[in-house]
GROMACS .gro file of N, CA and C in nm:
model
  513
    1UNK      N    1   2.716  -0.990   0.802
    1UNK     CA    2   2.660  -0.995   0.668
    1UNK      C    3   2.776  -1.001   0.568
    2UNK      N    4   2.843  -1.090   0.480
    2UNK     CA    5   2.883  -1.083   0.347
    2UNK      C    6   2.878  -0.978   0.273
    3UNK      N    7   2.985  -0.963   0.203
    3UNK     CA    8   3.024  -0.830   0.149
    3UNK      C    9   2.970  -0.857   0.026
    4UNK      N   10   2.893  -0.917  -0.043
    4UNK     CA   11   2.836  -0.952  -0.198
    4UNK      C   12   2.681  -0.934  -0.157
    5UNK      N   13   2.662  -0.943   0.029
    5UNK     CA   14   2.476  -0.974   0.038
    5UNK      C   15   2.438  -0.812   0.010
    6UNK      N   16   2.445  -0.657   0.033
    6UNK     CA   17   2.380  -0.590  -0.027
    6UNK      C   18   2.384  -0.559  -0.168
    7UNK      N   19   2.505  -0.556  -0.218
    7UNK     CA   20   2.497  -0.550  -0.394
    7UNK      C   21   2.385  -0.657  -0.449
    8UNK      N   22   2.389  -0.773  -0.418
    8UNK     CA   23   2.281  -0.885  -0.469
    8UNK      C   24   2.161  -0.844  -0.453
    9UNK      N   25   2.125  -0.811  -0.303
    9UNK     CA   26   2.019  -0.725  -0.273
    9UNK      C   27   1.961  -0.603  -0.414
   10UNK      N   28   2.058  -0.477  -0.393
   10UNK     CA   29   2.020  -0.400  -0.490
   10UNK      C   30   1.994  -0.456  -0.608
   11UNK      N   31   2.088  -0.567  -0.672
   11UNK     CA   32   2.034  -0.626  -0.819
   11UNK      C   33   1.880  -0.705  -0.823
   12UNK      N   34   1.831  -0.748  -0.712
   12UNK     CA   35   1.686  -0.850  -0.698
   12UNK      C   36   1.625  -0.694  -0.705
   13UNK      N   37   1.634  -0.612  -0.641
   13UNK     CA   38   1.557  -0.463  -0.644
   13UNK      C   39   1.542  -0.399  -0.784
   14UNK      N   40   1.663  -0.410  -0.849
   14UNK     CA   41   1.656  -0.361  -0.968
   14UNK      C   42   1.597  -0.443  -1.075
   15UNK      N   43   1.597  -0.542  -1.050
   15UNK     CA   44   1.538  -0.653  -1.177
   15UNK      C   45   1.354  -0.649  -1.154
   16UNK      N   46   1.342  -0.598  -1.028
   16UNK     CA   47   1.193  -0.558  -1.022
   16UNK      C   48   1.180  -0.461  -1.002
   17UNK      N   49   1.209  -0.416  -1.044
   17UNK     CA   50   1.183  -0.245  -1.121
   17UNK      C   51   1.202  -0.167  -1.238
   18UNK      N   52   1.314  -0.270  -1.302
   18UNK     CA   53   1.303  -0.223  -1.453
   18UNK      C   54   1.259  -0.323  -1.473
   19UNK      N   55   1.176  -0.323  -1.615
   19UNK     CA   56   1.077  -0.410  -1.636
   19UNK      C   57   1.180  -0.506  -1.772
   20UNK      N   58   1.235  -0.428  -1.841
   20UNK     CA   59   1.317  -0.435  -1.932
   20UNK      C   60   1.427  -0.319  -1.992
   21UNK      N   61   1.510  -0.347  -2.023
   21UNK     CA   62   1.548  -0.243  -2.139
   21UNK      C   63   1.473  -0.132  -2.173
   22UNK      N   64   1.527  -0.043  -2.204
   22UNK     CA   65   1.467   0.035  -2.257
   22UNK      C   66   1.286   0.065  -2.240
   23UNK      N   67   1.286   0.057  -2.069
   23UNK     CA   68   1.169   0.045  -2.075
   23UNK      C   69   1.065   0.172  -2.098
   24UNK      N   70   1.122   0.288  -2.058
   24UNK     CA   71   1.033   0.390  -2.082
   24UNK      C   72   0.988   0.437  -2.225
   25UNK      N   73   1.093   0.349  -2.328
   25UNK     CA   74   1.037   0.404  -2.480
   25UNK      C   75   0.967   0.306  -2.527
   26UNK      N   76   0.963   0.168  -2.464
   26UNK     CA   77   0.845   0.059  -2.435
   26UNK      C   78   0.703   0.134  -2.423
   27UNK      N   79   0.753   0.209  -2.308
   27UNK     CA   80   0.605   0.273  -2.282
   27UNK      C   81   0.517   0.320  -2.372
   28UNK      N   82   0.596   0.419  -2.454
   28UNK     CA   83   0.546   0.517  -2.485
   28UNK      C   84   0.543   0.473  -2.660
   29UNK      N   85   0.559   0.367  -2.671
   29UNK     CA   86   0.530   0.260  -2.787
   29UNK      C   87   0.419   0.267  -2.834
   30UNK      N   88   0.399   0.261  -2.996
   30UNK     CA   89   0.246   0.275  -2.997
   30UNK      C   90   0.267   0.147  -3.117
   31UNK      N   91   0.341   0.044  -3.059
   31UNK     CA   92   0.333  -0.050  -3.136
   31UNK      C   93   0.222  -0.162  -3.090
   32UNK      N   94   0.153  -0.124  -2.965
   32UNK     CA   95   0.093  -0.236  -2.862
   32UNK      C   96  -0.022  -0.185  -2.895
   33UNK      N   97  -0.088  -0.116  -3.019
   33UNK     CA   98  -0.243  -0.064  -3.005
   33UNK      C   99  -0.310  -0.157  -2.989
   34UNK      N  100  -0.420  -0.203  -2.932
   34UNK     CA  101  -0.535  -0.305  -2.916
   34UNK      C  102  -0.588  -0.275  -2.806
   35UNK      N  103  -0.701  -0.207  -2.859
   35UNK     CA  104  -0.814  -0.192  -2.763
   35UNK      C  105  -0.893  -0.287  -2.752
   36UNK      N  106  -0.994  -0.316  -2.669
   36UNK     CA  107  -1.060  -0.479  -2.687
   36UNK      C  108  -1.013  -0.609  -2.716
   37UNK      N  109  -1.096  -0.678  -2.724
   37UNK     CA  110  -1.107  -0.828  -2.731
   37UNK      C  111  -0.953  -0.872  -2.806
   38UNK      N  112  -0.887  -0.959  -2.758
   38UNK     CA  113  -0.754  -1.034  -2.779
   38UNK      C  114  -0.798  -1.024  -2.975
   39UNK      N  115  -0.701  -1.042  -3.048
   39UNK     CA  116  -0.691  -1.123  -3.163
   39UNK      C  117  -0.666  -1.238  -3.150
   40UNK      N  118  -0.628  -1.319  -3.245
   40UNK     CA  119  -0.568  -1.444  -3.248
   40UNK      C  120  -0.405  -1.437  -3.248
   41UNK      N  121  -0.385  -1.325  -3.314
   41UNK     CA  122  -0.223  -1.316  -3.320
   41UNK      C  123  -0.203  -1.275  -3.200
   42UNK      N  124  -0.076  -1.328  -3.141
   42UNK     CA  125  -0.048  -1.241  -2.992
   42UNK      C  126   0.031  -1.123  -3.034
   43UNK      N  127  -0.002  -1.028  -2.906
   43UNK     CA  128   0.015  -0.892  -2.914
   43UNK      C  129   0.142  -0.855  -2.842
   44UNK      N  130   0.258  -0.794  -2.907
   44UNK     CA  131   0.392  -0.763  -2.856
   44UNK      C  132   0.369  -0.805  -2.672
   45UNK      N  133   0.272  -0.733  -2.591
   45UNK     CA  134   0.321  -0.724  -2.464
   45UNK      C  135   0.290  -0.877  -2.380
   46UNK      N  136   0.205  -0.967  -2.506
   46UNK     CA  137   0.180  -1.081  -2.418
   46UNK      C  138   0.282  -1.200  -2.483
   47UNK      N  139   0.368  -1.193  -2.614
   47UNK     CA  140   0.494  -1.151  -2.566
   47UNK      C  141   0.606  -1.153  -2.524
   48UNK      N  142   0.632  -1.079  -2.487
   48UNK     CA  143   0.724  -1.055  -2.355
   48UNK      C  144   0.679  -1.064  -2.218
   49UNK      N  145   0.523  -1.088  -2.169
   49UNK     CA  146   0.471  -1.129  -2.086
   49UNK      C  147   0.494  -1.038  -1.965
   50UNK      N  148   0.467  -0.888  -2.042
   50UNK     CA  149   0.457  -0.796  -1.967
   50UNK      C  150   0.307  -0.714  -1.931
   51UNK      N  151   0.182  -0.812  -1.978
   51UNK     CA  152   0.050  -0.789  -1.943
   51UNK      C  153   0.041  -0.767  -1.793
   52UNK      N  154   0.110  -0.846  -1.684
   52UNK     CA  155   0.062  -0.797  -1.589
   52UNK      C  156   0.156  -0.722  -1.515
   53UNK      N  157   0.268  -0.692  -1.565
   53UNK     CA  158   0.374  -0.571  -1.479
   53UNK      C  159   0.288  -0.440  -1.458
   54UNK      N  160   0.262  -0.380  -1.335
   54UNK     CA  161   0.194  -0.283  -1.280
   54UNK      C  162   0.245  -0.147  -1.349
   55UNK      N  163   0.391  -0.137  -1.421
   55UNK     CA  164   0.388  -0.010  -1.498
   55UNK      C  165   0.341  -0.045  -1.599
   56UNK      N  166   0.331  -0.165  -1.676
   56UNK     CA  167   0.298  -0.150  -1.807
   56UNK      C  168   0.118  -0.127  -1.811
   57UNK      N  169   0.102  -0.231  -1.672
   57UNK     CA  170  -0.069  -0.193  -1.713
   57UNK      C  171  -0.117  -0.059  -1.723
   58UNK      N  172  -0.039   0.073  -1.649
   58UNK     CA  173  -0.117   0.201  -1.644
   58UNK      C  174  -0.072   0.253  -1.675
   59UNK      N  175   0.061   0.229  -1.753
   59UNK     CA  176   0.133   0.338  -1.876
   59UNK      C  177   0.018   0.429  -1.922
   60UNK      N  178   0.069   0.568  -1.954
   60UNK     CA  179  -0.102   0.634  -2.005
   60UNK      C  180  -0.081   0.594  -2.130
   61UNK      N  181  -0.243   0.613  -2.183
   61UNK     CA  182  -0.260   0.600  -2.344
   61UNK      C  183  -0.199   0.653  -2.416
   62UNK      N  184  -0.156   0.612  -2.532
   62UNK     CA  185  -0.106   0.697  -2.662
   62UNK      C  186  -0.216   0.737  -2.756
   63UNK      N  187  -0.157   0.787  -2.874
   63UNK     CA  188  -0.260   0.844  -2.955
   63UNK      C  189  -0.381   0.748  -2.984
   64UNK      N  190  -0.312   0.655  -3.043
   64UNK     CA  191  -0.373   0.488  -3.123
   64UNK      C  192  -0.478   0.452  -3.047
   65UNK      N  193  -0.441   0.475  -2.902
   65UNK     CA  194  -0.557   0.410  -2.799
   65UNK      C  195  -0.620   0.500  -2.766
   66UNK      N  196  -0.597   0.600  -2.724
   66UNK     CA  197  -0.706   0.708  -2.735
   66UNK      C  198  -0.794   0.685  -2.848
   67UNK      N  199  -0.759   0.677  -2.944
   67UNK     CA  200  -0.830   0.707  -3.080
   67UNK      C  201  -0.947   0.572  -3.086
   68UNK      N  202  -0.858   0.415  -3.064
   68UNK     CA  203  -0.935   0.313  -3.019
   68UNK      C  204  -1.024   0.329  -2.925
   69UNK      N  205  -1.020   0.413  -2.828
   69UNK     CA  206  -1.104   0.413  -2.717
   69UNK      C  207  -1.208   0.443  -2.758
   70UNK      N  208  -1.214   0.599  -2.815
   70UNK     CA  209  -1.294   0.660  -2.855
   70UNK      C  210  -1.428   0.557  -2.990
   71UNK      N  211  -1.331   0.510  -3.099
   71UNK     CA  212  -1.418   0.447  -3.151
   71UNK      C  213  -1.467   0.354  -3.126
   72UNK      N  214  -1.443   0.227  -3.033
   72UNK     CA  215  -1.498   0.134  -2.939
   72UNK      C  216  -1.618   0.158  -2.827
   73UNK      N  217  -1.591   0.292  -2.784
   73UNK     CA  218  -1.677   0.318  -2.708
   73UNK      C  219  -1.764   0.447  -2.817
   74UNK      N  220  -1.783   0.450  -2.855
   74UNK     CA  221  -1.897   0.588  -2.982
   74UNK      C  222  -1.904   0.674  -2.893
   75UNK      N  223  -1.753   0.707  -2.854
   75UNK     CA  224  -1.750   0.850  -2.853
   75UNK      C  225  -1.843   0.935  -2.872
   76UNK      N  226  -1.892   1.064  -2.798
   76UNK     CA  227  -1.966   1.163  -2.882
   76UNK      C  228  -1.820   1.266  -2.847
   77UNK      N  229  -1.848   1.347  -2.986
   77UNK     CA  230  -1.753   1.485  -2.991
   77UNK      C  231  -1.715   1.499  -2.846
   78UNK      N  232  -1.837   1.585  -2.722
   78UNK     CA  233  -1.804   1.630  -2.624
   78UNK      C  234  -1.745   1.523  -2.542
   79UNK      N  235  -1.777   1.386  -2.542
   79UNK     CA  236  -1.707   1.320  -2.475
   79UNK      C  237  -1.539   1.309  -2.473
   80UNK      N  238  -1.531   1.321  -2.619
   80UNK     CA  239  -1.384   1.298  -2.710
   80UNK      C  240  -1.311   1.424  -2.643
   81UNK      N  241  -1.380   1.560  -2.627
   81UNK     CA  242  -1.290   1.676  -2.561
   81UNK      C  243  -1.318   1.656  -2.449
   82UNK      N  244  -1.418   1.625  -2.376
   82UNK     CA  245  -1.345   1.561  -2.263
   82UNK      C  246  -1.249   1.499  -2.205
   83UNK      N  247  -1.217   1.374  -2.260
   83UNK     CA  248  -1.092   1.284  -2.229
   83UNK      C  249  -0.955   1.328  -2.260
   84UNK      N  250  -0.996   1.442  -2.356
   84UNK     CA  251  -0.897   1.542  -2.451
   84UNK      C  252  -0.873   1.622  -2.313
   85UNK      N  253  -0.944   1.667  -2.259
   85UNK     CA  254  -0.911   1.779  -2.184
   85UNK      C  255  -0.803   1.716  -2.033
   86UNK      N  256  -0.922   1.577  -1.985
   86UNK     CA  257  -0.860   1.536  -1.894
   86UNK      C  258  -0.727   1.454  -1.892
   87UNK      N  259  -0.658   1.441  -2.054
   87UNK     CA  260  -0.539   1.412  -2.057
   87UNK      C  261  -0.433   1.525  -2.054
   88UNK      N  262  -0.478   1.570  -2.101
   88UNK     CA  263  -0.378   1.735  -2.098
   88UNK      C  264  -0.354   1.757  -1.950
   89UNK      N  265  -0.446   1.739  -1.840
   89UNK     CA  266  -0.416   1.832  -1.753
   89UNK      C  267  -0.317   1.701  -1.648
   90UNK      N  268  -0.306   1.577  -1.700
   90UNK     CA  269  -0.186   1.494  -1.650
   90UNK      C  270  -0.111   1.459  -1.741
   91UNK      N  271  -0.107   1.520  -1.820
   91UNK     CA  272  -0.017   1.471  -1.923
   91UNK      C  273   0.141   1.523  -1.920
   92UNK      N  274   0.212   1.692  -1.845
   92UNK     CA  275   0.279   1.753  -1.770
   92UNK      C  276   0.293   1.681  -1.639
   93UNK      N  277   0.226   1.626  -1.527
   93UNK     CA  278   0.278   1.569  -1.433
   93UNK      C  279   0.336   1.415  -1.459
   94UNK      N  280   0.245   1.403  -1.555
   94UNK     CA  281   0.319   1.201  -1.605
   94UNK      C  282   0.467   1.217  -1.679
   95UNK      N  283   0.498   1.323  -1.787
   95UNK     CA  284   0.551   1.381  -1.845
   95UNK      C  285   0.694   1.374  -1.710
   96UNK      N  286   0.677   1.449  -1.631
   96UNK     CA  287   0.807   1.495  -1.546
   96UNK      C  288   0.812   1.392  -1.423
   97UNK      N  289   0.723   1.308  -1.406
   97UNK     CA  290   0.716   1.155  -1.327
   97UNK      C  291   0.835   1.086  -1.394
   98UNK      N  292   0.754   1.061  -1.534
   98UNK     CA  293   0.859   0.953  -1.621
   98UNK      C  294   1.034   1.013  -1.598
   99UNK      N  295   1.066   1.126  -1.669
   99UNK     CA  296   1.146   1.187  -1.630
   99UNK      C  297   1.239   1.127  -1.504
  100UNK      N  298   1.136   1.156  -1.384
  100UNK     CA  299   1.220   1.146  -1.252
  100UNK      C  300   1.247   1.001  -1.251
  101UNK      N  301   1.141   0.918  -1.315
  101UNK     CA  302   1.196   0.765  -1.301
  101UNK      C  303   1.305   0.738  -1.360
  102UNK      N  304   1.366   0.767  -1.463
  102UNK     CA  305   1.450   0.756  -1.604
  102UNK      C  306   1.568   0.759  -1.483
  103UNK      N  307   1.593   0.907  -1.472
  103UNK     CA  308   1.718   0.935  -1.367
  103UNK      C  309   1.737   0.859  -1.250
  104UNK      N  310   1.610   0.803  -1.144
  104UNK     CA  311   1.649   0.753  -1.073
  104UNK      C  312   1.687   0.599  -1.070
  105UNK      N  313   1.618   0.551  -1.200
  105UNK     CA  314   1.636   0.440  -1.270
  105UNK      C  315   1.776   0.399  -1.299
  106UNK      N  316   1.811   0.515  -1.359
  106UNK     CA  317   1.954   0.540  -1.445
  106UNK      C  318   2.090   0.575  -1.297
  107UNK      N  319   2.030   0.617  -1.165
  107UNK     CA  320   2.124   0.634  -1.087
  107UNK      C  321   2.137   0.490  -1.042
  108UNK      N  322   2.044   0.431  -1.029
  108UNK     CA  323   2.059   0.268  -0.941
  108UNK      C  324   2.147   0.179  -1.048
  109UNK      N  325   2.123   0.243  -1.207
  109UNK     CA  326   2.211   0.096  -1.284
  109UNK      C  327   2.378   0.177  -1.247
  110UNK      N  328   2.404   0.263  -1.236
  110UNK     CA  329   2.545   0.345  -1.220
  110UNK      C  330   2.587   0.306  -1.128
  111UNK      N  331   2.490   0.304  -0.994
  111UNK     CA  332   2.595   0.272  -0.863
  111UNK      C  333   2.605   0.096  -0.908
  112UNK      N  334   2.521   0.017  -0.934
  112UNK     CA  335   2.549  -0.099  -0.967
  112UNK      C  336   2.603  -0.143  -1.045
  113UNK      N  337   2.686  -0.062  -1.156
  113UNK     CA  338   2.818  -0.054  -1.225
  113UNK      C  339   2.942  -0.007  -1.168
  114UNK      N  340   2.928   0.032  -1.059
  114UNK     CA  341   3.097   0.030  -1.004
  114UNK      C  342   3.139  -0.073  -1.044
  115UNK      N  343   3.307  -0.036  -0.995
  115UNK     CA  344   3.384  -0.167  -0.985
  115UNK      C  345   3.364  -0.233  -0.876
  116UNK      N  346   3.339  -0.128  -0.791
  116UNK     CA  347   3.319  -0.236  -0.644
  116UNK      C  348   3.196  -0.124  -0.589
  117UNK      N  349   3.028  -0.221  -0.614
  117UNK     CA  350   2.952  -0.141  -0.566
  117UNK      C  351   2.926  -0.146  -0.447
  118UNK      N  352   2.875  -0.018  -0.387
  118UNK     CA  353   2.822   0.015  -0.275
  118UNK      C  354   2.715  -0.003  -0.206
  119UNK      N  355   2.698  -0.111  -0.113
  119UNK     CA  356   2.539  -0.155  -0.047
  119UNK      C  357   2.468  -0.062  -0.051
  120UNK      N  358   2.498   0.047   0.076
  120UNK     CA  359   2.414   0.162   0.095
  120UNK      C  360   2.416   0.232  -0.015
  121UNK      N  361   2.484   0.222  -0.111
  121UNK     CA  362   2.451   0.326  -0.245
  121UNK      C  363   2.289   0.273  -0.337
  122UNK      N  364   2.339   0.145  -0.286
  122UNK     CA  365   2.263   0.067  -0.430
  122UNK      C  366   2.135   0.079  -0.331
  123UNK      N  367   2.098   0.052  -0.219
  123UNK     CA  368   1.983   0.080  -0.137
  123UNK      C  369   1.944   0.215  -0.130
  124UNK      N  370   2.020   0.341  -0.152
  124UNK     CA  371   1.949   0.425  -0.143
  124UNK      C  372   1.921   0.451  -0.286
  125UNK      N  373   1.971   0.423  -0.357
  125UNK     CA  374   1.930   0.457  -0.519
  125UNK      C  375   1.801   0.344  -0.565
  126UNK      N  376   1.773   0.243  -0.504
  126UNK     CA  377   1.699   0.145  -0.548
  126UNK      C  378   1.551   0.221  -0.452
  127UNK      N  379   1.593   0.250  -0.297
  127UNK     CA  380   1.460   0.355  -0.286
  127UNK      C  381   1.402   0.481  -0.342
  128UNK      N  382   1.518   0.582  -0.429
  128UNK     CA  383   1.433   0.636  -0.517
  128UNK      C  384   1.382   0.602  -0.630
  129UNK      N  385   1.453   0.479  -0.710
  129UNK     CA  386   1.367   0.439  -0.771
  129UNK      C  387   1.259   0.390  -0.786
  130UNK      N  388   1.193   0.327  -0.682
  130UNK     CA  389   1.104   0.296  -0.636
  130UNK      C  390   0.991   0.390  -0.587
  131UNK      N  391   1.020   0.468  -0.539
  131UNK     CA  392   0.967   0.577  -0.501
  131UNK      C  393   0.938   0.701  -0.613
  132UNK      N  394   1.009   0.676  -0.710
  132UNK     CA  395   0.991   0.754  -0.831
  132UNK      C  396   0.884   0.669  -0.939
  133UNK      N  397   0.881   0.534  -0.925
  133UNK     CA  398   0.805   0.458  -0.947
  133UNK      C  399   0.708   0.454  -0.960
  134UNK      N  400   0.629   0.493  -0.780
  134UNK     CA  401   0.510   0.461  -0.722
  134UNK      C  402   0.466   0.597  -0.773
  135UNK      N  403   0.505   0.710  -0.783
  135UNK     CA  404   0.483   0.835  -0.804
  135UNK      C  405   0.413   0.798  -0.989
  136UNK      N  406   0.500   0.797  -1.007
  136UNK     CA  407   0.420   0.784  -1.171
  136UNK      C  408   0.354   0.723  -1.187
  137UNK      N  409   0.310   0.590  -1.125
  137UNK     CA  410   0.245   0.492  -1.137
  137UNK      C  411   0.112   0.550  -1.073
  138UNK      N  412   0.079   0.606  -0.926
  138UNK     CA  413   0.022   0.657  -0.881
  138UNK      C  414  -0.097   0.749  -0.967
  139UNK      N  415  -0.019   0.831  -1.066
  139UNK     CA  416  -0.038   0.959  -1.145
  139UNK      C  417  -0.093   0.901  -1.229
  140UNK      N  418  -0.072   0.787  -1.330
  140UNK     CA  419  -0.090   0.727  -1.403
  140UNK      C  420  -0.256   0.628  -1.346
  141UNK      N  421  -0.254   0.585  -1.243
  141UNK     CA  422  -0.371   0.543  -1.228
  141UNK      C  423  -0.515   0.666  -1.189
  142UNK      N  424  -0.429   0.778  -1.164
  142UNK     CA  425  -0.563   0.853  -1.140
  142UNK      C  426  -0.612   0.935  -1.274
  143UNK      N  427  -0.508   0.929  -1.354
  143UNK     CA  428  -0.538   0.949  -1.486
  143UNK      C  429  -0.703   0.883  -1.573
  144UNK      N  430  -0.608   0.723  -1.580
  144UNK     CA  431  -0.729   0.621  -1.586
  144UNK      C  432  -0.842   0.650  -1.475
  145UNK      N  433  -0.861   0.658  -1.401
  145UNK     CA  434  -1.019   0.724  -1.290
  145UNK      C  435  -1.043   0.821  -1.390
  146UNK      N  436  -1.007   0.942  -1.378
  146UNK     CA  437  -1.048   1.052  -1.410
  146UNK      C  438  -1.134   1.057  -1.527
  147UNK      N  439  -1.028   0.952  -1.666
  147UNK     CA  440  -1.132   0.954  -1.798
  147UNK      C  441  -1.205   0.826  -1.751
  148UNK      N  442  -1.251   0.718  -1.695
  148UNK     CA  443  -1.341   0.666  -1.676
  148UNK      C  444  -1.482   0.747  -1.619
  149UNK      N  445  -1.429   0.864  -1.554
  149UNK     CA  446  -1.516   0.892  -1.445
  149UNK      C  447  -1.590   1.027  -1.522
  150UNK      N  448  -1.511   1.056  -1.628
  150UNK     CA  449  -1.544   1.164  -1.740
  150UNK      C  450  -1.659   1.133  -1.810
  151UNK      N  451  -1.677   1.011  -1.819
  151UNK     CA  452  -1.773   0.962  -1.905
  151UNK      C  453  -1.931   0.914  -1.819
  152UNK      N  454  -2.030   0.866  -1.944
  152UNK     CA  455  -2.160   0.806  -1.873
  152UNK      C  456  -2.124   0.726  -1.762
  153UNK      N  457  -2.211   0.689  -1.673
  153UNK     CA  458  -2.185   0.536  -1.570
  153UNK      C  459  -2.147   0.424  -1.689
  154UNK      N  460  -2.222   0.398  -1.761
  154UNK     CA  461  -2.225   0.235  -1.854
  154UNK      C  462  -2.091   0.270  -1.968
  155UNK      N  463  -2.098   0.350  -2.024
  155UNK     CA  464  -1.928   0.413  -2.102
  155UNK      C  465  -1.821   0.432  -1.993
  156UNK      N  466  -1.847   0.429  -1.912
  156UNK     CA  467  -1.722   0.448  -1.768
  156UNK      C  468  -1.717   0.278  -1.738
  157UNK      N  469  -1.811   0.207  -1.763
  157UNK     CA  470  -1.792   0.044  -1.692
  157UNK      C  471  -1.709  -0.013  -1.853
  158UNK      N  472  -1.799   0.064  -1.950
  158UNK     CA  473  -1.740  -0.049  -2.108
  158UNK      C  474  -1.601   0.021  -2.090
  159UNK      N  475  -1.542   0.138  -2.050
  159UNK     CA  476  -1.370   0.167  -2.105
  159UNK      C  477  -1.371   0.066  -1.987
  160UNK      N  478  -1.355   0.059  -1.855
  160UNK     CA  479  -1.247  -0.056  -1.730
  160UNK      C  480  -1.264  -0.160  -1.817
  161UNK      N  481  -1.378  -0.227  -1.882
  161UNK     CA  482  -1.389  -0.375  -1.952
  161UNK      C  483  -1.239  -0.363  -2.097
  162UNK      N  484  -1.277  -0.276  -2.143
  162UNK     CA  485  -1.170  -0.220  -2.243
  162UNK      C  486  -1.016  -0.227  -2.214
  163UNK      N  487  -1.029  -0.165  -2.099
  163UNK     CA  488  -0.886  -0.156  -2.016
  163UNK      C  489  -0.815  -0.247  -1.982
  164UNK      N  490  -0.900  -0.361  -1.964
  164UNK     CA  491  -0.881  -0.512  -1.900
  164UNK      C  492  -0.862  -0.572  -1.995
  165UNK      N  493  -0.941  -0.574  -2.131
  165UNK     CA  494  -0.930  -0.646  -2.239
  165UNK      C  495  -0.779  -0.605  -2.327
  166UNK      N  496  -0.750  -0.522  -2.267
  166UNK     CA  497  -0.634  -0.468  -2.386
  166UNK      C  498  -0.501  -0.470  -2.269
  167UNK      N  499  -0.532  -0.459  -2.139
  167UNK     CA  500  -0.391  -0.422  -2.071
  167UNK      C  501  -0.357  -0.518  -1.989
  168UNK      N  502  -0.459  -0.599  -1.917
  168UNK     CA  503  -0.456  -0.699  -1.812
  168UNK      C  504  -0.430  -0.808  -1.864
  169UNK      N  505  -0.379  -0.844  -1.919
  169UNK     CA  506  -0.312  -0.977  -2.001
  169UNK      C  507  -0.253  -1.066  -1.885
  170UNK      N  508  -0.273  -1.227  -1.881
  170UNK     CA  509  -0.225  -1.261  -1.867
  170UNK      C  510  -0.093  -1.329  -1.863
  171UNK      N  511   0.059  -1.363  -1.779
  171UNK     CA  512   0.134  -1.420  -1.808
  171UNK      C  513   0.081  -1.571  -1.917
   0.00000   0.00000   0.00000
């Protein structure tokens, strides 16, 4: 094997896994509010044509969309502390997910800044990132279940339609 084939390796690993720059304050952006139906103007994430990257689709909600959710779907009060409640209680595990991604994120661009990087470095740092990944991502989709599943059957089908309309963007 060529002494350039695992570093190249780790960089194809890393370019699919960070999504961009600065991606975790991407996340947590509440510049992307749009709940429902497209506008005509395109919306920051379609973009950058990050509608269908699997972190961006289940990033959890921010305030804006919560708040959209709620008035899109007519909320009742108890429903609203509902979704209230069932964000709180992942909101600490997504919280220290993101976290672990950041670092392990941040260890894979370091070893791939040596002067002369290390295959097995960049492979084992590119599997926790990955693995720190799936973890948040994971957390993040049972999040979304949970407040779908919080709600009526037909208010549990209109938020996934919601969800789709605002996150599933096409390239």
């Amino acid at each position: 094997m060529k002494k350039w084939t695992l570093p190249l390796l780790g960089l194809i690993i890393l370019m699919c896994l960070v999504v961009e720059p600065g991606f975790i304050q991407h996340r947590e952006s509440a510049a992307e509010v749009q709940v429902g139906p497209p506008t005509t103007a395109p919306q920051p994430s379609a973009q950058k044509g990050m509608g269908s990257d699997l972190a961006y689709l289940f990033r959890a909600p921010n305030a804006a969309e919560k708040k959209a959710i709620a008035k899109q779907l007519q909320l009742t009060p108890e429903e609203q502390a509902n979704l209230q409640k069932i964000d709180q209680s992942y909101s600490a595990d997504i919280k220290a997910l993101t976290s672990q991604y950041t670092q392990a994120r941040d260890g894979l661009l370091a070893a791939l800044r040596q002067p002369c990087p290390s295959g097995e470095r960049v492979s084992a740092e590119s599997q926790k990132a990955g693995q720190a990944l799936s973890s948040l991502m994971t957390k993040e989709v049972q999040l979304w279940n949970s407040m779908a599943a919080g709600l009526p059957k037909e208010k549990g089908c209109q938020f996934w339609k919601l969800f789709a309309e605002s996150r599933a963007k096409s390239r």
